[in-house]
Every structure is written in C-alpha cells, then in structure tokens.
Coordinates of C-alpha atoms and ligand atoms in Angstrom, one line a residue:
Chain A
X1 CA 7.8 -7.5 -46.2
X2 CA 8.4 -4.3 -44.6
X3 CA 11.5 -5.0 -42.9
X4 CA 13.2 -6.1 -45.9
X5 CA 14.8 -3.0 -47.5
X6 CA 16.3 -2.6 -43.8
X7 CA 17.1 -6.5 -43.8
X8 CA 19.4 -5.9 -47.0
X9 CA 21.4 -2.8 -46.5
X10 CA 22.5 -5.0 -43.0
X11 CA 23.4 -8.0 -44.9
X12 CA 25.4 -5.3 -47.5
X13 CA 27.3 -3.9 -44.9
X14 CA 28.2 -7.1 -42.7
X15 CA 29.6 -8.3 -45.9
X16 CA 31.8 -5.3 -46.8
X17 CA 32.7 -5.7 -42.7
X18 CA 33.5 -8.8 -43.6
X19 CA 35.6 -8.2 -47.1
X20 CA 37.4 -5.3 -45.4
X21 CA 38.4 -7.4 -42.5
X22 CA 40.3 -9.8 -44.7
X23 CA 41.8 -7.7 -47.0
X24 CA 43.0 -4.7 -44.8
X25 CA 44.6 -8.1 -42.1
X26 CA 43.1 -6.1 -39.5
X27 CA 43.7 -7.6 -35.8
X28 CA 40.6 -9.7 -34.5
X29 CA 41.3 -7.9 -30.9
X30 CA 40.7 -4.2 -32.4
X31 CA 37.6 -4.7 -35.2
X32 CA 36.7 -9.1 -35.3
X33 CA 35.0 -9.6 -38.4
X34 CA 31.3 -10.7 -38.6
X35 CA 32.4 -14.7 -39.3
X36 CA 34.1 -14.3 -35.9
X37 CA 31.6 -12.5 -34.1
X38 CA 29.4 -15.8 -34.9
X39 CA 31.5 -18.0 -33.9
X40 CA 32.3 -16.3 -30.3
X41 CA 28.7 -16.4 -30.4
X42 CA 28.2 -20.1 -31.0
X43 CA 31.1 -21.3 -28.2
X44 CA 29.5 -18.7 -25.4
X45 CA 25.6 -19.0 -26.7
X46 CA 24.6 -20.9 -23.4
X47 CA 25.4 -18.2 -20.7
X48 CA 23.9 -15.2 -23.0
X49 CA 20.1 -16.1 -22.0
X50 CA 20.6 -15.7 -18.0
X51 CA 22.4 -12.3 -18.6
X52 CA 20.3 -11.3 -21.0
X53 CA 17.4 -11.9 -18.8
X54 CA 18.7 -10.1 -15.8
X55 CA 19.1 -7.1 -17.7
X56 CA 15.9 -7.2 -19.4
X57 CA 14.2 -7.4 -16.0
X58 CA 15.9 -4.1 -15.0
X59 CA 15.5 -2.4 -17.9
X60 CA 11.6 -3.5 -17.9
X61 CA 11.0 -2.7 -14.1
X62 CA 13.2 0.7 -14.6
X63 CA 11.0 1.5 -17.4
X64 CA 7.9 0.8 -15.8
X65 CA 8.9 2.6 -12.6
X66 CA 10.1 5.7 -15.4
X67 CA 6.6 5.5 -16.3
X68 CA 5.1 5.8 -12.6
X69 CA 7.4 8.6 -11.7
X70 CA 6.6 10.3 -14.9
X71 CA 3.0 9.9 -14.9
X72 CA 2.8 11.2 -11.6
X73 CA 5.4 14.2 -12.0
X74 CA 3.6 15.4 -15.4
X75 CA 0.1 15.5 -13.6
X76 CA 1.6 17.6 -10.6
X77 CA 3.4 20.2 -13.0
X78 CA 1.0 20.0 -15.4
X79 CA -1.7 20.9 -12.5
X80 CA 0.2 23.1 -10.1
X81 CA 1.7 26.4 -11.4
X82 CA 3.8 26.7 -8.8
X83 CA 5.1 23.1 -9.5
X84 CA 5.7 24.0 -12.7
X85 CA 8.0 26.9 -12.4
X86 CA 9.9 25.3 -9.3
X87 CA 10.0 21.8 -10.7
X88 CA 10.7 21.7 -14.3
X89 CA 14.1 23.8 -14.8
X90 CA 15.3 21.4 -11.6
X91 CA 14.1 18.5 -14.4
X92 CA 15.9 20.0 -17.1
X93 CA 19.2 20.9 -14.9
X94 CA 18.8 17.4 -13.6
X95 CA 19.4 15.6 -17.3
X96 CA 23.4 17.4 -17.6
X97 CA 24.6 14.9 -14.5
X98 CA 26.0 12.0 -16.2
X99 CA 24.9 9.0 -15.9
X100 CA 28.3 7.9 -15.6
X101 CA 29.2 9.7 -13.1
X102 CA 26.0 8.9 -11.0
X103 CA 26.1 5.3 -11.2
X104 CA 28.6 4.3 -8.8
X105 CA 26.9 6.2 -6.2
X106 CA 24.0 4.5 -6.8
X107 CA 26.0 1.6 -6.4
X108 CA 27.3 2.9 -3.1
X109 CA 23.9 4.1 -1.8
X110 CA 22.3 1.0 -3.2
X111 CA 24.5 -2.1 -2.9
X112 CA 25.2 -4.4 -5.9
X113 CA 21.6 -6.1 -6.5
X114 CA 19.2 -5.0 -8.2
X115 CA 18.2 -1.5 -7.3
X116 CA 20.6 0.6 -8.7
X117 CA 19.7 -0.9 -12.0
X118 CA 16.3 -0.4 -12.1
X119 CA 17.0 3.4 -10.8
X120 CA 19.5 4.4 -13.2
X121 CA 17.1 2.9 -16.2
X122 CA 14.1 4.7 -14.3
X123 CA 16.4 8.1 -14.2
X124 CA 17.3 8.0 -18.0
X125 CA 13.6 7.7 -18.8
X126 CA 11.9 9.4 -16.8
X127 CA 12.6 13.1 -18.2
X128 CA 10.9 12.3 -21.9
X129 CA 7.9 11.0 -20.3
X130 CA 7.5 13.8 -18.1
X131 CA 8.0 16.1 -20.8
X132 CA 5.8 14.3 -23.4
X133 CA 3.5 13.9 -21.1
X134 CA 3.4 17.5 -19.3
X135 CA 2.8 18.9 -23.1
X136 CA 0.0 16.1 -23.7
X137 CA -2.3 17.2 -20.4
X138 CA -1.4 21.2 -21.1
X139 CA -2.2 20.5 -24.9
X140 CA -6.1 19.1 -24.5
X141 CA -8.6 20.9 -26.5
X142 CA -10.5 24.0 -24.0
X143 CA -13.2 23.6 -26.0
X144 CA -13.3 20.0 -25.5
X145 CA -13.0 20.4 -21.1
X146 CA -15.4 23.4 -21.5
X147 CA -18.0 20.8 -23.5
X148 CA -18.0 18.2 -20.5
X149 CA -17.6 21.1 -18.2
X150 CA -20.8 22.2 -19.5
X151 CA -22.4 18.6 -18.4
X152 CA -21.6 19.1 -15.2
X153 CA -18.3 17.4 -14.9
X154 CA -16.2 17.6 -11.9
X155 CA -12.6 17.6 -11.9
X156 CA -11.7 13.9 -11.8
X157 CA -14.4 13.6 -14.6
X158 CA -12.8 16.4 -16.6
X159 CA -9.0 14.7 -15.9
X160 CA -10.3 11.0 -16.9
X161 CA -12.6 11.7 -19.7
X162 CA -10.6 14.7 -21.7
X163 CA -7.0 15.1 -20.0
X164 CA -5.9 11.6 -19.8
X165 CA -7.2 10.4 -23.2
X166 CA -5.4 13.9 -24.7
X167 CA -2.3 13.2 -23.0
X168 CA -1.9 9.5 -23.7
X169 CA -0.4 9.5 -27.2
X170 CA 2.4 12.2 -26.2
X171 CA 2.5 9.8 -22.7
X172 CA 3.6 7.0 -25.4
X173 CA 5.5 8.9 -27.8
X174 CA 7.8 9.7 -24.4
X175 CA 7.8 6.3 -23.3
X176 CA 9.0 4.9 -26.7
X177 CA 12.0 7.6 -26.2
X178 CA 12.5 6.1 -22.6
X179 CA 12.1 2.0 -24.2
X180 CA 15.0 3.1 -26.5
X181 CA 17.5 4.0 -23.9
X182 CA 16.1 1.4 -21.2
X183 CA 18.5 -1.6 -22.1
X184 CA 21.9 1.0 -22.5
X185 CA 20.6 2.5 -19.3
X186 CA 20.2 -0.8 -17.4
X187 CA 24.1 -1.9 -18.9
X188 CA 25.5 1.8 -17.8
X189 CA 24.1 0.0 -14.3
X190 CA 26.0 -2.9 -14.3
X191 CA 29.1 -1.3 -15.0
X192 CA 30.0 -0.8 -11.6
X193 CA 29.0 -4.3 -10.1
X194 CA 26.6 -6.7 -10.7
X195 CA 26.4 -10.8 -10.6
X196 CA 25.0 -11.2 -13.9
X197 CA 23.9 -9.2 -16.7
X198 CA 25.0 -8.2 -20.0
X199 CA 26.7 -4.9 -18.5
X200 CA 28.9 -7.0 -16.8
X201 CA 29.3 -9.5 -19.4
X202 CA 30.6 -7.2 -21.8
X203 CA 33.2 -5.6 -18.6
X204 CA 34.6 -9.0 -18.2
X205 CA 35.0 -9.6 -21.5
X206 CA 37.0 -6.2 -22.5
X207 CA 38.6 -6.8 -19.1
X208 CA 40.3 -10.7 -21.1
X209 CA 40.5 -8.5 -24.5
X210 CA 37.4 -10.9 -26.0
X211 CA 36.5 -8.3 -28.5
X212 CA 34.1 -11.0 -30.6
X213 CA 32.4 -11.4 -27.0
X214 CA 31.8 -8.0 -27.1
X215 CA 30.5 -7.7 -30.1
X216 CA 28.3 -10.8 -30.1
X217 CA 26.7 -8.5 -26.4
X218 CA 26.5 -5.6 -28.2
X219 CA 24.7 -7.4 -31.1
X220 CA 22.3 -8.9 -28.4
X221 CA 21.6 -5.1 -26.7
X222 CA 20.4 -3.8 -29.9
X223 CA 17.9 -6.6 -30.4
X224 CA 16.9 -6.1 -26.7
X225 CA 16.1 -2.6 -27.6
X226 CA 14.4 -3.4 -30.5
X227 CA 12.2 -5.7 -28.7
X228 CA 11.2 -3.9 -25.7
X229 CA 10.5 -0.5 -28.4
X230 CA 8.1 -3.0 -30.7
X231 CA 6.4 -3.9 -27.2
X232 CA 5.7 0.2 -26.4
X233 CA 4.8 0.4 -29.7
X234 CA 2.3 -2.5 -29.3
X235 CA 1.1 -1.3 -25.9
X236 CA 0.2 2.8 -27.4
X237 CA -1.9 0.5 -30.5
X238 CA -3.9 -1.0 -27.8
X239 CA -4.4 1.8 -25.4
X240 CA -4.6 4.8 -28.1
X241 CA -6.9 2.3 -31.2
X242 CA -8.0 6.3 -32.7
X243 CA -4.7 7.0 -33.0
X244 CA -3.8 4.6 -35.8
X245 CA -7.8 5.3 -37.4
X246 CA -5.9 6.3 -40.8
X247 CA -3.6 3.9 -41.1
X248 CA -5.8 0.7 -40.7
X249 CA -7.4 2.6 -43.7
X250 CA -4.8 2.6 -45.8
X251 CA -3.1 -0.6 -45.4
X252 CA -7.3 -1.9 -46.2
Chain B
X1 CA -47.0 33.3 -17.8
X2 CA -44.4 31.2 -15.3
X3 CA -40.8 32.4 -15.1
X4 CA -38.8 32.4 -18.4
X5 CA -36.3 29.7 -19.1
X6 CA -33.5 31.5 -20.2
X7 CA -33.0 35.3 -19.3
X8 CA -30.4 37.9 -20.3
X9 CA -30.4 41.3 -18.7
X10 CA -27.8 43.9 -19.4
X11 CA -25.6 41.0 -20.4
X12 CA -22.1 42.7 -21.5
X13 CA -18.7 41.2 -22.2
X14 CA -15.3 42.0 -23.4
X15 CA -12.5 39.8 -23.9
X16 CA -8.8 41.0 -22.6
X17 CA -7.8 44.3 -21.2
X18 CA -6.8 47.5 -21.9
X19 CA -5.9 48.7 -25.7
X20 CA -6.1 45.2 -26.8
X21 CA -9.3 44.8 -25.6
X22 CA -13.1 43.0 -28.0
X23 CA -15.9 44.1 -27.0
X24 CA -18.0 41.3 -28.3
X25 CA -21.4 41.5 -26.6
X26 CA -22.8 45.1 -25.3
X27 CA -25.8 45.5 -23.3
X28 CA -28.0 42.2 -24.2
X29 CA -31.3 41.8 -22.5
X30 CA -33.9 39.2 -24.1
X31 CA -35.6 36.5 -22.6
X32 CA -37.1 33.4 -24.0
X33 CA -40.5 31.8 -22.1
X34 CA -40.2 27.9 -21.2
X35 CA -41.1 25.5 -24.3
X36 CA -40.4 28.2 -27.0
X37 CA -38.2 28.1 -30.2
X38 CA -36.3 31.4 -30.3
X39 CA -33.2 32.0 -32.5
X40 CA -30.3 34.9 -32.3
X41 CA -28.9 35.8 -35.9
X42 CA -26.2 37.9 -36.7
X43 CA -23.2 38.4 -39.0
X44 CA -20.2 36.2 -37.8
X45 CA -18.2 37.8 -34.6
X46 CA -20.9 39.8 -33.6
X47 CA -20.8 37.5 -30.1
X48 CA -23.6 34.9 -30.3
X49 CA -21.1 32.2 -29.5
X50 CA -20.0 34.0 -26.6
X51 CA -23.9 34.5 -25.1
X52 CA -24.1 30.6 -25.4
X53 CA -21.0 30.3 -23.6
X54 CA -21.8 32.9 -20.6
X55 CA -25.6 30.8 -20.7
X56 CA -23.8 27.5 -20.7
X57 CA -21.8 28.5 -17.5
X58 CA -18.5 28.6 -19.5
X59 CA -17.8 32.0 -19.5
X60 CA -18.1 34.8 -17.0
X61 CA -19.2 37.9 -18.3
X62 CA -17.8 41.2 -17.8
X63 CA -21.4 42.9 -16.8
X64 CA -24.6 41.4 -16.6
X65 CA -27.1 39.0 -15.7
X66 CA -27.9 35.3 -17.4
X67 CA -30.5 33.6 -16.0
X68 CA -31.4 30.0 -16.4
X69 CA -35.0 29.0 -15.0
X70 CA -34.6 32.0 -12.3
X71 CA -31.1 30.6 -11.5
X72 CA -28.0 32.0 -12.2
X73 CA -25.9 31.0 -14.7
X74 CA -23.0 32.5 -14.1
X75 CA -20.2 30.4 -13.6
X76 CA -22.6 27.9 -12.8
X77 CA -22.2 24.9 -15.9
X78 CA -24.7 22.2 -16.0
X79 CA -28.0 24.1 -15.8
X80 CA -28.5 23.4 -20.0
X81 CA -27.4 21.1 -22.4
X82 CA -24.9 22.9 -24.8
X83 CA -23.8 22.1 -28.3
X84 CA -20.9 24.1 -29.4
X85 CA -20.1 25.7 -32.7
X86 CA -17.1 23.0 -33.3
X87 CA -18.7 19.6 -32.7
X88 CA -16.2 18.7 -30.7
X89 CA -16.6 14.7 -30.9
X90 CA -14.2 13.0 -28.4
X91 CA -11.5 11.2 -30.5
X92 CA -11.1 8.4 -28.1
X93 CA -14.9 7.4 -28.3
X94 CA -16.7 5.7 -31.1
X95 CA -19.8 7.1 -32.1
X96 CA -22.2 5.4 -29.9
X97 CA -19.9 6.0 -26.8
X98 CA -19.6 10.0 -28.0
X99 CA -23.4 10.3 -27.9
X100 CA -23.8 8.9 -24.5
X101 CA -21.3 11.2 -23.1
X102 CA -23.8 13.5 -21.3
X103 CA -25.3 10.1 -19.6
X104 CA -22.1 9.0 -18.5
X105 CA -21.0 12.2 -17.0
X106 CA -24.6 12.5 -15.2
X107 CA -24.0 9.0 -13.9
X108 CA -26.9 7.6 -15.4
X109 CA -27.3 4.3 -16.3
X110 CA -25.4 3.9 -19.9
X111 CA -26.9 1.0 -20.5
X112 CA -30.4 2.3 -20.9
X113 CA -29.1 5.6 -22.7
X114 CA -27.3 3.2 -25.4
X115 CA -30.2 1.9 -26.3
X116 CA -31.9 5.3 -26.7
X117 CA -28.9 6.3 -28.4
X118 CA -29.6 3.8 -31.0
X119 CA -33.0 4.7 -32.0
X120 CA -31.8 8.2 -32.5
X121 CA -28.7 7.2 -34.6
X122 CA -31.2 5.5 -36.9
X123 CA -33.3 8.7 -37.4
X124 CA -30.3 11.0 -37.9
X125 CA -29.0 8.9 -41.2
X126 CA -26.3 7.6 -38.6
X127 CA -27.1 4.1 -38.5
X128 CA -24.5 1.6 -39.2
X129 CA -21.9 4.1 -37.6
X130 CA -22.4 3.4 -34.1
X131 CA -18.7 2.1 -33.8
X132 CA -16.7 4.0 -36.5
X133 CA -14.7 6.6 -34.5
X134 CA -15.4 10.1 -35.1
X135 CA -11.9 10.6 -37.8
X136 CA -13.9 8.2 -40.1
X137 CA -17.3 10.5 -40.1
X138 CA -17.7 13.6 -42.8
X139 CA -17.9 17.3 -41.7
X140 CA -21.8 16.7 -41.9
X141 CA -21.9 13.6 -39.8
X142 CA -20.1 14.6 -36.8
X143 CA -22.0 17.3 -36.7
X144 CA -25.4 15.6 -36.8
X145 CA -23.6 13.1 -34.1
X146 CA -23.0 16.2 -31.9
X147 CA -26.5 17.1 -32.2
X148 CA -27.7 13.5 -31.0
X149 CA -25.5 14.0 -27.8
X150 CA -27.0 17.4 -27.3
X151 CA -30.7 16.3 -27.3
X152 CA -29.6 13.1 -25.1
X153 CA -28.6 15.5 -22.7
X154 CA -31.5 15.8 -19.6
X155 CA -32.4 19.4 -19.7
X156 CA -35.2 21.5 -20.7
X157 CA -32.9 24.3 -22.2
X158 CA -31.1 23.3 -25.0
X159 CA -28.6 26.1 -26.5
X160 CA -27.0 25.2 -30.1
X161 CA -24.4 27.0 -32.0
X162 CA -25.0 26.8 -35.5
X163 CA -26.1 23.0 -35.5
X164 CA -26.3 22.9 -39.4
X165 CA -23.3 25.3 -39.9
X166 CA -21.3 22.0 -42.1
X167 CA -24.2 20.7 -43.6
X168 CA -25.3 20.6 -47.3
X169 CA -28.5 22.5 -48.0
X170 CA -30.4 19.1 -49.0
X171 CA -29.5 17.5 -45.5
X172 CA -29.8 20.9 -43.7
X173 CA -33.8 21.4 -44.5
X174 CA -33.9 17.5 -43.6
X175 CA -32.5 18.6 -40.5
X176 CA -34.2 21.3 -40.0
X177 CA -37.5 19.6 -40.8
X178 CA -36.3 16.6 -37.8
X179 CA -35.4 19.4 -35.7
X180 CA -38.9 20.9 -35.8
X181 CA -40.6 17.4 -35.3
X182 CA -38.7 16.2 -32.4
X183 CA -39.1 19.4 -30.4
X184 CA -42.5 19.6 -31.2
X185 CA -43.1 16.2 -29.3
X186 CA -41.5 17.4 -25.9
X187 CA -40.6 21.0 -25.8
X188 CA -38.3 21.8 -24.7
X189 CA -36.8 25.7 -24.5
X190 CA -34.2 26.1 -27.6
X191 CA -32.0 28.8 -28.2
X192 CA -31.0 28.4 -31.4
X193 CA -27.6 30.5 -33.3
X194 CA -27.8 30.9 -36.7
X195 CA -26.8 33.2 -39.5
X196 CA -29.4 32.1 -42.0
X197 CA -32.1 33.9 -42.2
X198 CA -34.5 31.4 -43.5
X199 CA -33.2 28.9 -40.9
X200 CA -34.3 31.0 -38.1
X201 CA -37.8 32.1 -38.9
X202 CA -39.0 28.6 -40.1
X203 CA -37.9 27.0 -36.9
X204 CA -38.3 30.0 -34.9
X205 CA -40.9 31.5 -32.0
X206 CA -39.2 34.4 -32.2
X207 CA -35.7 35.6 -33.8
X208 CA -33.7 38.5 -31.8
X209 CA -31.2 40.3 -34.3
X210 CA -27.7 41.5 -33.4
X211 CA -25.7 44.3 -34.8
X212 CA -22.2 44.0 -36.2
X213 CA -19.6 43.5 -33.4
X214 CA -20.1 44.3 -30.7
X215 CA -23.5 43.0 -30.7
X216 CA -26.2 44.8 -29.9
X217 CA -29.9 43.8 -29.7
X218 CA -31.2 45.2 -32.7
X219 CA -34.5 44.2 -32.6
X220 CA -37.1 40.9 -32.7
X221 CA -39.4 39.2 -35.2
X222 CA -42.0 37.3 -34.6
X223 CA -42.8 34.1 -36.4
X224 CA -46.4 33.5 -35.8
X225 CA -46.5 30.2 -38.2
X226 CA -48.5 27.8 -37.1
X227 CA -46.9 24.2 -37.1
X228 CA -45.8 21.3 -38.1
X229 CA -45.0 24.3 -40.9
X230 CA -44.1 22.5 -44.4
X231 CA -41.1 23.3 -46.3
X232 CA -43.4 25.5 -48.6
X233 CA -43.8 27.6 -45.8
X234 CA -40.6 29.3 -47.3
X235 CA -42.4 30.9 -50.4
X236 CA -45.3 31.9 -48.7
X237 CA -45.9 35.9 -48.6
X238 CA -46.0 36.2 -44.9
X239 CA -42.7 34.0 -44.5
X240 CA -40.7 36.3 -47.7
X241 CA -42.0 39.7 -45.2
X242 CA -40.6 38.6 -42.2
X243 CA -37.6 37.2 -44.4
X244 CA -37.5 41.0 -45.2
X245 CA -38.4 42.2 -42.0
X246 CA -35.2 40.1 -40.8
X247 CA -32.9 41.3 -43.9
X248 CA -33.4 45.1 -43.3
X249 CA -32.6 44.7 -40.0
X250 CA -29.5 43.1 -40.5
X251 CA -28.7 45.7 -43.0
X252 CA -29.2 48.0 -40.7
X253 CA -26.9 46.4 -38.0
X254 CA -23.7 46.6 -40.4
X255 CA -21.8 49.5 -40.3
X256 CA -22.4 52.3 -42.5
X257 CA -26.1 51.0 -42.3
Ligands
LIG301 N1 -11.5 33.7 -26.2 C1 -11.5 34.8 -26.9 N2 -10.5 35.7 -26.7 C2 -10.6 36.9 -27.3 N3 -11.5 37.3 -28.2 C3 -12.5 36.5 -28.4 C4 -12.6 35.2 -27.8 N4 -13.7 34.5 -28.2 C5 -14.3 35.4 -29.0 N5 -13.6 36.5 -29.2 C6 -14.0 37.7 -30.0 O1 -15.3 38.0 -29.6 C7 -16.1 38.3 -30.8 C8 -17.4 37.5 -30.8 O2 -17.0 36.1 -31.0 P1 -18.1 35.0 -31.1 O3 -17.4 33.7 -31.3 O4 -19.1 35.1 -30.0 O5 -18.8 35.4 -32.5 P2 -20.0 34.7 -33.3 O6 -21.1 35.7 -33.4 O7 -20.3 33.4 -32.7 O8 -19.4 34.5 -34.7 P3 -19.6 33.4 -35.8 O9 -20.9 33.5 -36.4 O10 -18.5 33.6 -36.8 O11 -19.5 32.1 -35.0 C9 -15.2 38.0 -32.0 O12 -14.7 39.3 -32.5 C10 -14.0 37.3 -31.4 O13 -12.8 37.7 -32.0
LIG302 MG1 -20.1 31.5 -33.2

C-alpha cells in the first residue's frame, strides 16, 4: 500500500507524543496527549458531523466560486493586454491584506450566514488559479494555434480546441493549491461569527480551555483537506486522462 | 493552361528588425500548375518552412505576393491544407479524434470523416492505434498520423513540411511509394519540403532549388518520369543525372560555391 510508509511515521510520532506526554507530566490544558485527544473525541463525536458539514459546504462552494472567478479573470488577462498590466500587480498587491484582518468586515458587510464564508474561502483561492491558469492559456503551443488556424479556425474554435485543453492542467495544478487552503480558509471565516462550523467549534472550545476539543477539530480539518485535495486530484484525472498517459504505463 | 494553384512572386521575408534582423527568404517567384507534384529542396534554414507558412496564411511576409488559386494568401489561413514540420498532434485527442481535426473544425459531419479516417489509419500501418493518445506513438507514427490529418483536410493544395523528416529509410520509401499512389488517384496540387534529394525527384513534377540562407531561387529540375515510377526508378541513368543535376546545384547554393 502506498500510503503506508506515511501511515507509520504518524503512528511513530503519536506514540513518542504520547511517551513524552507522560514522562515530562506536561498539563493536559497546554499539549493533551493523543489517548486524551481520543477520548474528547469519543464523549463529543455526535456534534462533529453537523459542524463538519457546514464547513465543508463553504469551503466546497468557496472553492467552486474561486474556480469561476479564476477561470474567468485568467481568460480576460490572459486575452487583454491592457488587463494584464492593469489587473495583475492589483492581484498580486491584493494577496498582502490578511485574511485576518479582512474577515470581520466581511462579517460586517456580509452578516453572520453563510456568505462571508464562502467569500473569504473564494478570496484565498482564487489568486493560484488565476495565476496557474493565466500561465496555462499564455503557455499553449503557437505552432499548435497556427496549425488549426491554418484550418480555418475562428477564435472560439482556436480558444476551445488548443487554449483551453493547454491551460487545463496548470487550471488544476492551481486549484489543488486553492483545495489545500479551502477548509483553513472557510475556519479563518467562522472566526468572527457563525452558528455552526468547525471554526467556531474550535473558538468555543479555546474560549472553556478544552484543548483535547481542539485538538480532536484540528485532527478533523486536516482530514477535511485531505479529502477535498484527493477529490481535485480526482476531478484533473478525469478532465486531463493524457496527462497521467505515462503513469498508467508504469503502474501496467 | 488554367491559373496556377499556388503562386509566389517576389515573395521576400525577414524576421525582426534592425541589426538583429534574418533574412530568411529573398526574392521567391515560382509557381506550381493545379494537379502537379512540385518539391522545394534546400539545406536546413534556408526558409522553406517559412514559404509554407506565408502560403498557409500563417505568416505575413515582409515583400511579396502568394497566391493560392488566384487568391491571396496573405494573411488569409484556410485556402490549403497545411502539415507542419513538427507534427504537432493535439495531446488531448486520441489518434482517431487527432486525424479528424480538420473535419471538426470545418464543421463537417465527424461521423462520416471517422469512418474515412479509419480506412486510412489501416493503410498508414496505424491500425489498432485509433485510441492510443499521441504520448504512446513513436517519432515515426505521429508523424504518419499527422500526414493522415493533412490529406483528410478538403483542399486541393496540400503543402507538407518534411512529411518523412522522423522516419526510417525502410518506412520512408514505403511512404513515399503511398504518397505517390494516393495522389495519383485524385490530384491534388502538392508542394512538397524536402532536403533529400532522391525524395524529391521520385515524387516530384518539378523540384525548385534554394540557396543557403537567405534563400534564393536557384534554379528548377524537371522530373519527366513517367508514373506509377517503381522504386528502381532510383538507379536508373536519367534519375542519377537529374540526381546530379540537383546536387551541383545545391553545391552551388552553399557559400563559397
Ligand atoms: N519566428 C522566427 N523568428 C526569427 N527567425 C526565424 C523564425 N522562424 C524562422 N526563422 C529564421 O529563418 C530562417 C529560415 O527558417 P525556416 O524554418 O524557414 O528554414 P527551413 O528551410 O525550413 O529549415 P529546415 O530545413 O531546418 O527546416 C532560419 O534562419 C531561422 O532562424
Ligand atoms: Mg523547415
């Protein structure tokens, strides 16, 4: 099994976590050890799955609306000169406001439902895809537009049978950047203010000093990433098959 | 005799400005009469990419005119169907869907041209590959696959770069040999880039000569074989003359010559 290498150095460390734990006597309310952790797990288990659900919904719509933006943004700057020199150092300058900071205006701007969420995820992921995505469309082959060019292609013909295709893998390669901050993005959002979520789960419990609890969300986050990262990286096998020619080969 | 299908007159081009400037083509003029096989050979650089490329619409020339069928060519793409040097094989389509490119693009029915496609994959040693993707052909194969999609294009001009360029010299007489039986059965006007000299005069009408870079028309040679012409053709006293006919020339065209 592939995984398993990665499998046993976790189990390696949790136990030294463990070890160090007891031996040091260090206080459950500054490091809990991994026994403890699953415990805090096992008493709060049943309200995990509806937080853990409202903030895989954001982080799923805030990725897919990353995606639109992105899409859209790279195929304008990647078109329009003029776009590109005007629009893409406002991109870059754009990425050094923190998210922290921007957050609770959202919140403001926004109200406590949804929205913010799904805009703060949508705002941390947008900028790889665009940039992924931007190199992907400006990268296609001339040869390869001047060859359909050369059949009489049009622009949309040119775009959808040589741009898009060309740009898709570095389209993916951005929005497996994007999947991988999603979930953190989507708990930065809850910070603030929300009804449910694991953001705010992991608030309330800091706010009754329930480190375990925390631990057992932050435990949960990571798999969350994990998750929605192996369903990008699904999604580019389907949509990009050449891509992963090679590899078939190998494994065969 | 009706119009020519392809005509060059004056054609000139440089690439960049000033200093840096390559002059790659100087002062071309040749034309080719409708349903001939005429091929351009020169040493590498000397611009017969770029003629294709001004012919094929891809490329405006600095001075000039290209004609195809009486019409400008010029900035004009679609007029002739184009195979260049690279085969250029679209990653994201299998073979089958590669080779019906042209089709696709002219909104034709794909349906149809699959089928036609198929027939042509079995006489190009392609069969069986219709649904590999292009990474899983050889050097050879991709480029007989490009050739396919060229002659599935709908136009009576056909310009290939170097079609045989990656090919082995066992498959490239087969090829040749294929190349001279299909256009035999419809026609159609080829101009063909080559630098092998035996390549050119067994398929060839006609084979213009260009100098070293920038290319110049040096002169033309005749090939006045009659056809379907055998692969013994090659040994045969007229062919080796107009073989030296050809190689003088070409000396001549390098510098110092
Ligand atoms: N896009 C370009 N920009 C600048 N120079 C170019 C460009 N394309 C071609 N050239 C130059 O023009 C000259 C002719 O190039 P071309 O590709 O037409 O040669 P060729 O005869 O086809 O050579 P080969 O037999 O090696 O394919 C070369 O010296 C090349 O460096
Ligand atoms: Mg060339």
């Amino acid at each position: 099994m592939q995984y398993l290498p990665a499998l046993l150095l976790l189990a390696a460390l949790m136990a030294v976590w463990e070890l160090a734990v007891a031996l040091l006597d260090i206080r459950p309310y500054l490091l809990p050890a991994p026994s403890r952790i699953w415990s805090a797990f096992l008493r709060i288990g049943g309200t995990l799955p509806h937080h853990t659900w409202t903030t895989m919904a954001e982080a799923t719509l805030g990725l897919a609306l990353a995606a639109a933006v992105g899409v859209a943004l790279a195929a304008l700057i990647a078109s329009v000169g003029l776009v590109r020199r005007v629009l893409y150092p406002l991109l870059v300058a754009s990425q050094a406001v923190p998210m922290i900071v921007l957050a609770p205006l959202l919140v403001v701007w926004f109200g406590f439902g949804m929205a913010p969420k799904v805009i703060v995820v949508a705002l941390v992921g947008f900028f790889p895809i665009v940039v992924n995505t931007v190199d992907g469309l400006l990268g296609a082959d001339r040869e390869m537009v001047g060859l359909v060019r050369s059949m009489g292609a049009n622009r949309a013909q040119v775009l959808r049978h040589i741009l898009g295709p060309s740009a898709l893998p570095a389209f993916f390669a951005g929005l497996k950047i994007a999947a991988a901050y999603a979930v953190v993005g989507a708990i930065i959002g809850e910070w603030v203010g929300a009804g449910s979520g694991l953001g705010i789960f992991i608030t309330r419990s800091q706010a009754s000093f329930r480190i375990d609890q925390v631990f057992v969300a932050i435990v949960i986050v990571a798999l969350a990433s994990i998750l929605l990262f192996a369903l990008v990286q699904l999604a580019a096998r389907l949509a990009t098959p050449w891509m992963y020619v090679h590899e078939r080969k190998d494994e065969g | 005799m009706s119009e020519p299908a392809i005509e060059l007159r004056g054609l000139s081009h440089r690439f960049g400005e000033g200093e840096h400037a390559v002059s790659a083509v100087q002062d071309i003029s040749l034309s080719v009469a409708a349903g001939s096989f005429v091929s351009v050979l020169g040493p590498s650089g000397c611009g017969k990419s770029t003629l294709l490329r001004v012919l094929a619409g891809l490329l405006v020339p600095t001075a000039g005119q290209a004609l195809v069928r009486g019409r400008s060519a010029i900035a004009t793409p679609g007029l002739v169907g184009y195979m260049p040097q690279r085969d250029l094989l679209l990653p994201w389509r299998r073979a089958l869907a590669n080779a019906t490119l042209g089709a696709e693009i002219a909104g034709e029915p794909v349906e149809a041209e699959r089928e036609r496609a198929r027939g042509l994959f079995q006489q190009f040693g392609l069969a069986g590959f219709e649904d590999v993707w292009p990474a899983q052909l050889s050097g050879g194969m991709r480029q007989r696959l490009a050739l396919l999609r060229t002659f599935l294009i709908r136009s009576d001009v056909l310009l290939l770069d170097e079609p045989f360029g990656a090919l082995d010299a066992i498959t490239r007489r087969a090829m040749q040999a294929w190349l001279q039986d299909v256009w035999m059965r419809d026609r159609r006007t080829v101009l063909f880039v080559t630098h092998d000299v035996e390549e050119a005069l067994f398929l060839s009408d006609t084979v213009y000569v260009l100098t070293e870079r920038p290319g110049r028309l040096l002169t033309h040679v005749d090939a006045p074989f009659a056809r379907p012409r055998l692969p013994s053709l090659v040994v045969e006293p007229a062919f080796v003359q107009c073989k030296a006919l050809l190689l003088e020339a070409l000396d001549r065209g390098a510098p110092g010559g």
